[in-house]
Every structure is written in structure tokens, then in C-alpha cells.
Amino acid sequence: MELGLTSSIIIGSVPAVIVGSLLSSRSNGYLLRRVITGVVLLSGLKYVGVPTDWLGIIGALEIVLITFLTYRHWKRMRDAPSSASVPETVQGVVTLLPTGLDGDLELEEAPLGELTARGDADVLE
């Protein structure tokens, strides 16, 4: 065991693992998957013997591609209408309420373990 090599690995890897775990828990999963894919691709290319100069060029192209894809994804998500829109008026809320409920709601266990609301007139799903 070489003490110098072992200590260099520990000094370099422990802070990287801590910073990486903090960033990955707060970052966008879309971007993180692309970055990991790029790193794995570069590692695989180095493993099969691609020269370092080419790895630098491929890495730069990956950065451009990941930036473009992430920007496009962000723009789509920003421009897309929200599926969880909230009605702004009382009438919008009233139209969302189920019809045909004459009594109190009782919760019953469905066959698959899901709870369903059952009124006097019909069953809500």
C-alpha cells in the first residue's frame, strides 16, 4: 500500500462525493442524467484508446449539446401550460364539485386498497 497515492485519492474523492451529493439532491434530474451520460461516454472512449486531444474535442461538443438540450427542455417546461391550474372564480370551483351527493361522504376501502368516497347517490372515482 502506498500512503501517498492512498491519501491523494482520499483527499480528492471525499470532497467530490460530498459536493456531488449536495448538488445532485438540489439539481434538475434532466440535466444530471445528461452530465452523467457524458462523463460515462468520455470514460468509455478513453478506455478504448481514443487520444486525449479527441477526448477534449468530444467533451467540448458534449457541453454544447447538453447546454442546448437543457435550454430547450427548460423553455418547453416554461412555455407549457400548467396541468395543475387553479380555478380563479367561485364558479370554477363549484363546477369541479361532484353532482348527486345528497348525504355525508363515507370512505370505504376499495378492492385494491384504495380509498373511494361514497355518497348516497353515486360513487366518486
Tab-separated table of N, CA and C in Angstrom:
chain	number	residue	atom	x	y	z
A	1	MET	N	0.840	-1.172	0.000
A	1	MET	CA	0.000	0.000	0.000
A	1	MET	C	0.890	1.242	0.000
A	2	GLU	N	0.590	2.132	-0.909
A	2	GLU	CA	1.348	3.370	-0.996
A	2	GLU	C	0.568	4.474	-0.292
A	3	LEU	N	1.133	5.025	0.741
A	3	LEU	CA	0.466	6.031	1.548
A	3	LEU	C	0.199	7.313	0.759
A	4	GLY	N	1.138	7.728	-0.081
A	4	GLY	CA	0.964	8.952	-0.870
A	4	GLY	C	-0.193	8.851	-1.848
A	5	LEU	N	-0.265	7.718	-2.562
A	5	LEU	CA	-1.339	7.512	-3.522
A	5	LEU	C	-2.689	7.398	-2.825
A	6	THR	N	-2.727	6.643	-1.733
A	6	THR	CA	-3.979	6.460	-0.998
A	6	THR	C	-4.483	7.781	-0.433
A	7	SER	N	-3.594	8.569	0.147
A	7	SER	CA	-4.021	9.854	0.706
A	7	SER	C	-4.462	10.819	-0.391
A	8	SER	N	-3.820	10.794	-1.544
A	8	SER	CA	-4.246	11.653	-2.660
A	8	SER	C	-5.646	11.289	-3.131
A	9	ILE	N	-5.932	10.009	-3.226
A	9	ILE	CA	-7.263	9.564	-3.646
A	9	ILE	C	-8.319	9.993	-2.631
A	10	ILE	N	-8.006	9.815	-1.350
A	10	ILE	CA	-8.970	10.181	-0.306
A	10	ILE	C	-9.176	11.694	-0.278
A	11	ILE	N	-8.103	12.455	-0.347
A	11	ILE	CA	-8.215	13.915	-0.322
A	11	ILE	C	-9.005	14.424	-1.524
A	12	GLY	N	-8.875	13.792	-2.663
A	12	GLY	CA	-9.593	14.233	-3.851
A	12	GLY	C	-11.014	13.719	-3.937
A	13	SER	N	-11.252	12.505	-3.460
A	13	SER	CA	-12.560	11.902	-3.685
A	13	SER	C	-13.600	12.254	-2.627
A	14	VAL	N	-13.206	12.374	-1.380
A	14	VAL	CA	-14.190	12.646	-0.328
A	14	VAL	C	-14.881	13.999	-0.536
A	15	PRO	N	-14.158	15.096	-0.746
A	15	PRO	CA	-14.864	16.357	-1.011
A	15	PRO	C	-15.705	16.306	-2.288
A	16	ALA	N	-15.232	15.595	-3.302
A	16	ALA	CA	-16.001	15.488	-4.544
A	16	ALA	C	-17.307	14.738	-4.324
A	17	VAL	N	-17.280	13.703	-3.510
A	17	VAL	CA	-18.506	12.954	-3.209
A	17	VAL	C	-19.472	13.822	-2.419
A	18	ILE	N	-18.972	14.575	-1.466
A	18	ILE	CA	-19.839	15.446	-0.663
A	18	ILE	C	-20.471	16.529	-1.535
A	19	VAL	N	-19.663	17.214	-2.328
A	19	VAL	CA	-20.186	18.264	-3.206
A	19	VAL	C	-21.147	17.669	-4.240
A	20	GLY	N	-20.798	16.530	-4.804
A	20	GLY	CA	-21.669	15.887	-5.792
A	20	GLY	C	-23.003	15.482	-5.209
A	21	SER	N	-23.010	14.971	-3.984
A	21	SER	CA	-24.289	14.572	-3.378
A	21	SER	C	-25.135	15.785	-3.053
A	22	LEU	N	-24.521	16.876	-2.620
A	22	LEU	CA	-25.285	18.097	-2.340
A	22	LEU	C	-25.868	18.691	-3.624
A	23	LEU	N	-25.078	18.703	-4.692
A	23	LEU	CA	-25.572	19.247	-5.961
A	23	LEU	C	-26.646	18.366	-6.579
A	24	SER	N	-26.471	17.062	-6.521
A	24	SER	CA	-27.436	16.171	-7.171
A	24	SER	C	-28.779	16.181	-6.465
A	25	SER	N	-28.799	16.423	-5.164
A	25	SER	CA	-30.078	16.452	-4.463
A	25	SER	C	-30.839	17.734	-4.733
A	26	ARG	N	-30.156	18.764	-5.179
A	26	ARG	CA	-30.816	20.048	-5.437
A	26	ARG	C	-30.944	20.377	-6.922
A	27	SER	N	-30.343	19.585	-7.765
A	27	SER	CA	-30.317	19.938	-9.184
A	27	SER	C	-31.460	19.284	-9.947
A	28	ASN	N	-31.564	19.691	-11.181
A	28	ASN	CA	-32.566	19.164	-12.093
A	28	ASN	C	-32.137	17.755	-12.536
A	29	GLY	N	-33.014	16.779	-12.402
A	29	GLY	CA	-32.689	15.414	-12.797
A	29	GLY	C	-32.409	15.293	-14.280
A	30	TYR	N	-33.064	16.115	-15.080
A	30	TYR	CA	-32.852	16.092	-16.526
A	30	TYR	C	-31.394	16.421	-16.851
A	31	LEU	N	-30.886	17.485	-16.270
A	31	LEU	CA	-29.505	17.893	-16.527
A	31	LEU	C	-28.517	16.887	-15.953
A	32	LEU	N	-28.785	16.405	-14.770
A	32	LEU	CA	-27.869	15.473	-14.117
A	32	LEU	C	-27.696	14.184	-14.918
A	33	ARG	N	-28.779	13.658	-15.478
A	33	ARG	CA	-28.677	12.436	-16.294
A	33	ARG	C	-27.814	12.666	-17.525
A	34	ARG	N	-27.932	13.816	-18.153
A	34	ARG	CA	-27.132	14.092	-19.344
A	34	ARG	C	-25.651	14.255	-19.009
A	35	VAL	N	-25.353	14.914	-17.889
A	35	VAL	CA	-23.951	15.088	-17.491
A	35	VAL	C	-23.321	13.735	-17.174
A	36	ILE	N	-24.044	12.887	-16.434
A	36	ILE	CA	-23.503	11.558	-16.111
A	36	ILE	C	-23.299	10.745	-17.383
A	37	THR	N	-24.228	10.843	-18.332
A	37	THR	CA	-24.080	10.138	-19.608
A	37	THR	C	-22.832	10.614	-20.339
A	38	GLY	N	-22.589	11.925	-20.337
A	38	GLY	CA	-21.396	12.466	-20.990
A	38	GLY	C	-20.105	11.991	-20.348
A	39	VAL	N	-20.082	11.963	-19.035
A	39	VAL	CA	-18.878	11.507	-18.327
A	39	VAL	C	-18.617	10.030	-18.604
A	40	VAL	N	-19.666	9.223	-18.596
A	40	VAL	CA	-19.511	7.788	-18.878
A	40	VAL	C	-19.036	7.578	-20.323
A	41	LEU	N	-19.580	8.363	-21.254
A	41	LEU	CA	-19.148	8.259	-22.648
A	41	LEU	C	-17.666	8.601	-22.785
A	42	LEU	N	-17.230	9.692	-22.165
A	42	LEU	CA	-15.811	10.067	-22.240
A	42	LEU	C	-14.924	9.004	-21.587
A	43	SER	N	-15.363	8.457	-20.467
A	43	SER	CA	-14.578	7.404	-19.808
A	43	SER	C	-14.464	6.173	-20.690
A	44	GLY	N	-15.558	5.809	-21.335
A	44	GLY	CA	-15.531	4.651	-22.227
A	44	GLY	C	-14.639	4.874	-23.432
A	45	LEU	N	-14.682	6.090	-23.981
A	45	LEU	CA	-13.816	6.393	-25.123
A	45	LEU	C	-12.338	6.354	-24.725
A	46	LYS	N	-12.028	6.846	-23.536
A	46	LYS	CA	-10.642	6.785	-23.067
A	46	LYS	C	-10.215	5.335	-22.846
A	47	TYR	N	-11.152	4.527	-22.370
A	47	TYR	CA	-10.860	3.108	-22.119
A	47	TYR	C	-10.513	2.367	-23.410
A	48	VAL	N	-11.183	2.725	-24.525
A	48	VAL	CA	-10.905	2.030	-25.782
A	48	VAL	C	-9.726	2.644	-26.539
A	49	GLY	N	-9.113	3.697	-25.985
A	49	GLY	CA	-7.875	4.202	-26.573
A	49	GLY	C	-7.993	5.446	-27.418
A	50	VAL	N	-9.042	6.220	-27.271
A	50	VAL	CA	-9.162	7.476	-28.017
A	50	VAL	C	-8.142	8.467	-27.446
A	51	PRO	N	-7.398	9.159	-28.319
A	51	PRO	CA	-6.389	10.111	-27.833
A	51	PRO	C	-7.007	11.249	-27.011
A	52	THR	N	-6.201	11.811	-26.127
A	52	THR	CA	-6.666	12.857	-25.215
A	52	THR	C	-7.149	14.093	-25.957
A	53	ASP	N	-6.489	14.442	-27.068
A	53	ASP	CA	-6.924	15.607	-27.847
A	53	ASP	C	-8.357	15.427	-28.345
A	54	TRP	N	-8.658	14.247	-28.846
A	54	TRP	CA	-10.009	13.959	-29.334
A	54	TRP	C	-11.017	13.955	-28.188
A	55	LEU	N	-10.594	13.470	-27.028
A	55	LEU	CA	-11.495	13.498	-25.869
A	55	LEU	C	-11.860	14.929	-25.483
A	56	GLY	N	-10.904	15.840	-25.580
A	56	GLY	CA	-11.187	17.249	-25.308
A	56	GLY	C	-12.191	17.825	-26.287
A	57	ILE	N	-12.038	17.489	-27.568
A	57	ILE	CA	-12.975	17.976	-28.589
A	57	ILE	C	-14.361	17.383	-28.358
A	58	ILE	N	-14.418	16.087	-28.105
A	58	ILE	CA	-15.702	15.418	-27.865
A	58	ILE	C	-16.351	15.965	-26.585
A	59	GLY	N	-15.540	16.220	-25.558
A	59	GLY	CA	-16.061	16.790	-24.319
A	59	GLY	C	-16.647	18.176	-24.542
A	60	ALA	N	-15.973	19.005	-25.343
A	60	ALA	CA	-16.494	20.338	-25.651
A	60	ALA	C	-17.814	20.238	-26.423
A	61	LEU	N	-17.888	19.300	-27.378
A	61	LEU	CA	-19.137	19.096	-28.121
A	61	LEU	C	-20.251	18.602	-27.200
A	62	GLU	N	-19.904	17.754	-26.236
A	62	GLU	CA	-20.904	17.291	-25.262
A	62	GLU	C	-21.445	18.452	-24.442
A	63	ILE	N	-20.568	19.350	-24.013
A	63	ILE	CA	-21.015	20.500	-23.234
A	63	ILE	C	-21.982	21.355	-24.035
A	64	VAL	N	-21.656	21.599	-25.306
A	64	VAL	CA	-22.548	22.381	-26.165
A	64	VAL	C	-23.882	21.664	-26.338
A	65	LEU	N	-23.854	20.366	-26.595
A	65	LEU	CA	-25.080	19.599	-26.797
A	65	LEU	C	-25.929	19.546	-25.525
A	66	ILE	N	-25.303	19.310	-24.388
A	66	ILE	CA	-26.046	19.259	-23.122
A	66	ILE	C	-26.655	20.625	-22.809
A	67	THR	N	-25.914	21.701	-23.060
A	67	THR	CA	-26.451	23.049	-22.834
A	67	THR	C	-27.646	23.305	-23.732
A	68	PHE	N	-27.558	22.940	-25.004
A	68	PHE	CA	-28.661	23.134	-25.944
A	68	PHE	C	-29.889	22.320	-25.527
A	69	LEU	N	-29.696	21.044	-25.199
A	69	LEU	CA	-30.828	20.193	-24.817
A	69	LEU	C	-31.482	20.666	-23.523
A	70	THR	N	-30.675	21.091	-22.572
A	70	THR	CA	-31.222	21.574	-21.308
A	70	THR	C	-31.982	22.876	-21.506
A	71	TYR	N	-31.461	23.779	-22.323
A	71	TYR	CA	-32.172	25.032	-22.609
A	71	TYR	C	-33.493	24.750	-23.305
A	72	ARG	N	-33.478	23.848	-24.276
A	72	ARG	CA	-34.707	23.507	-24.987
A	72	ARG	C	-35.736	22.884	-24.048
A	73	HIS	N	-35.282	22.000	-23.153
A	73	HIS	CA	-36.179	21.379	-22.181
A	73	HIS	C	-36.739	22.427	-21.219
A	74	TRP	N	-35.896	23.329	-20.733
A	74	TRP	CA	-36.328	24.378	-19.821
A	74	TRP	C	-37.349	25.290	-20.489
A	75	LYS	N	-37.106	25.635	-21.765
A	75	LYS	CA	-38.024	26.516	-22.487
A	75	LYS	C	-39.368	25.836	-22.698
A	76	ARG	N	-39.370	24.543	-23.033
A	76	ARG	CA	-40.627	23.808	-23.181
A	76	ARG	C	-41.418	23.766	-21.880
A	77	MET	N	-40.722	23.512	-20.774
A	77	MET	CA	-41.398	23.431	-19.479
A	77	MET	C	-41.939	24.796	-19.051
A	78	ARG	N	-41.232	25.854	-19.395
A	78	ARG	CA	-41.676	27.198	-19.038
A	78	ARG	C	-42.876	27.622	-19.867
A	79	ASP	N	-42.889	27.257	-21.155
A	79	ASP	CA	-43.969	27.670	-22.052
A	79	ASP	C	-45.189	26.767	-21.979
A	80	ALA	N	-45.035	25.569	-21.442
A	80	ALA	CA	-46.162	24.629	-21.377
A	80	ALA	C	-47.169	25.107	-20.343
A	81	PRO	N	-48.458	24.970	-20.654
A	81	PRO	CA	-49.463	25.347	-19.659
A	81	PRO	C	-49.420	24.381	-18.477
A	82	SER	N	-49.656	24.915	-17.319
A	82	SER	CA	-49.617	24.105	-16.110
A	82	SER	C	-50.828	23.185	-16.062
A	83	SER	N	-50.604	21.907	-15.800
A	83	SER	CA	-51.707	20.959	-15.723
A	83	SER	C	-52.434	21.069	-14.394
A	84	ALA	N	-51.824	21.721	-13.429
A	84	ALA	CA	-52.447	21.865	-12.121
A	84	ALA	C	-52.953	23.288	-11.932
A	85	SER	N	-53.658	23.805	-12.938
A	85	SER	CA	-54.164	25.168	-12.843
A	85	SER	C	-55.302	25.237	-11.823
A	86	VAL	N	-55.367	26.334	-11.108
A	86	VAL	CA	-56.362	26.529	-10.068
A	86	VAL	C	-57.445	27.446	-10.607
A	87	PRO	N	-58.707	27.070	-10.456
A	87	PRO	CA	-59.782	27.964	-10.899
A	87	PRO	C	-59.717	29.286	-10.135
A	88	GLU	N	-59.960	30.384	-10.852
A	88	GLU	CA	-59.831	31.690	-10.223
A	88	GLU	C	-61.134	32.210	-9.649
A	89	THR	N	-62.256	31.642	-10.007
A	89	THR	CA	-63.538	32.140	-9.512
A	89	THR	C	-64.239	31.060	-8.706
A	90	VAL	N	-65.216	31.490	-7.944
A	90	VAL	CA	-66.002	30.540	-7.163
A	90	VAL	C	-66.768	29.616	-8.097
A	91	GLN	N	-67.248	30.135	-9.215
A	91	GLN	CA	-67.983	29.310	-10.169
A	91	GLN	C	-67.088	28.203	-10.715
A	92	GLY	N	-65.802	28.490	-10.936
A	92	GLY	CA	-64.886	27.460	-11.397
A	92	GLY	C	-64.718	26.353	-10.378
A	93	VAL	N	-64.730	26.702	-9.103
A	93	VAL	CA	-64.614	25.696	-8.050
A	93	VAL	C	-65.895	24.888	-7.963
A	94	VAL	N	-67.044	25.551	-8.067
A	94	VAL	CA	-68.324	24.859	-7.953
A	94	VAL	C	-68.502	23.862	-9.087
A	95	THR	N	-68.025	24.185	-10.275
A	95	THR	CA	-68.183	23.249	-11.387
A	95	THR	C	-67.295	22.022	-11.220
A	96	LEU	N	-66.260	22.109	-10.393
A	96	LEU	CA	-65.409	20.954	-10.151
A	96	LEU	C	-66.005	19.987	-9.136
A	97	LEU	N	-66.985	20.445	-8.361
A	97	LEU	CA	-67.585	19.592	-7.340
A	97	LEU	C	-68.434	18.503	-7.984
A	98	PRO	N	-68.487	17.314	-7.415
A	98	PRO	CA	-69.315	16.245	-7.968
A	98	PRO	C	-70.792	16.534	-7.754
A	99	THR	N	-71.588	16.011	-8.637
A	99	THR	CA	-73.031	16.197	-8.516
A	99	THR	C	-73.673	14.939	-7.953
A	100	GLY	N	-74.848	15.087	-7.387
A	100	GLY	CA	-75.602	13.938	-6.911
A	100	GLY	C	-75.274	13.511	-5.504
A	101	LEU	N	-74.609	14.349	-4.737
A	101	LEU	CA	-74.311	13.989	-3.360
A	101	LEU	C	-75.409	14.540	-2.463
A	102	ASP	N	-76.192	13.667	-1.857
A	102	ASP	CA	-77.296	14.106	-1.022
A	102	ASP	C	-76.985	14.000	0.458
A	103	GLY	N	-76.013	13.208	0.830
A	103	GLY	CA	-75.737	12.999	2.246
A	103	GLY	C	-74.266	13.170	2.539
A	104	ASP	N	-73.864	12.684	3.690
A	104	ASP	CA	-72.468	12.755	4.090
A	104	ASP	C	-71.647	11.756	3.294
A	105	LEU	N	-70.379	12.067	3.129
A	105	LEU	CA	-69.475	11.153	2.447
A	105	LEU	C	-68.931	10.142	3.444
A	106	GLU	N	-68.847	8.910	3.023
A	106	GLU	CA	-68.241	7.864	3.833
A	106	GLU	C	-67.093	7.269	3.031
A	107	LEU	N	-65.985	7.017	3.679
A	107	LEU	CA	-64.844	6.417	2.997
A	107	LEU	C	-64.914	4.913	3.151
A	108	GLU	N	-64.800	4.245	2.026
A	108	GLU	CA	-64.795	2.788	2.024
A	108	GLU	C	-63.506	2.314	1.384
A	109	GLU	N	-63.059	1.155	1.768
A	109	GLU	CA	-61.841	0.602	1.194
A	109	GLU	C	-62.184	-0.110	-0.108
A	110	ALA	N	-61.491	0.262	-1.183
A	110	ALA	CA	-61.709	-0.358	-2.481
A	110	ALA	C	-60.990	-1.711	-2.506
A	111	PRO	N	-61.302	-2.560	-3.496
A	111	PRO	CA	-60.678	-3.878	-3.556
A	111	PRO	C	-59.155	-3.855	-3.622
A	112	LEU	N	-58.574	-2.835	-4.236
A	112	LEU	CA	-57.120	-2.788	-4.379
A	112	LEU	C	-56.452	-1.992	-3.270
A	113	GLY	N	-57.188	-1.695	-2.205
A	113	GLY	CA	-56.606	-0.971	-1.094
A	113	GLY	C	-56.704	0.533	-1.225
A	114	GLU	N	-57.376	1.031	-2.261
A	114	GLU	CA	-57.532	2.460	-2.446
A	114	GLU	C	-58.803	2.914	-1.754
A	115	LEU	N	-58.783	4.152	-1.284
A	115	LEU	CA	-59.975	4.695	-0.649
A	115	LEU	C	-60.838	5.365	-1.703
A	116	THR	N	-62.134	5.147	-1.639
A	116	THR	CA	-63.073	5.822	-2.530
A	116	THR	C	-64.106	6.525	-1.686
A	117	ALA	N	-64.630	7.627	-2.195
A	117	ALA	CA	-65.675	8.345	-1.485
A	117	ALA	C	-67.031	7.856	-1.993
A	118	ARG	N	-67.920	7.530	-1.087
A	118	ARG	CA	-69.227	7.013	-1.485
A	118	ARG	C	-70.285	7.902	-0.884
A	119	GLY	N	-71.119	8.489	-1.731
A	119	GLY	CA	-72.235	9.292	-1.282
A	119	GLY	C	-73.506	8.469	-1.344
A	120	ASP	N	-74.630	9.111	-1.041
A	120	ASP	CA	-75.898	8.403	-1.087
A	120	ASP	C	-76.313	8.073	-2.514
A	121	ALA	N	-75.894	8.911	-3.484
A	121	ALA	CA	-76.391	8.724	-4.846
A	121	ALA	C	-75.438	7.925	-5.726
A	122	ASP	N	-74.152	8.192	-5.659
A	122	ASP	CA	-73.215	7.504	-6.566
A	122	ASP	C	-71.833	7.414	-5.938
A	123	VAL	N	-70.927	6.753	-6.643
A	123	VAL	CA	-69.563	6.573	-6.161
A	123	VAL	C	-68.653	7.455	-6.991
A	124	LEU	N	-67.793	8.201	-6.318
A	124	LEU	CA	-66.821	9.058	-6.998
A	124	LEU	C	-65.566	8.263	-7.270
A	125	GLU	N	-64.949	8.542	-8.371
A	125	GLU	CA	-63.698	7.852	-8.695
A	125	GLU	C	-62.598	8.839	-8.853
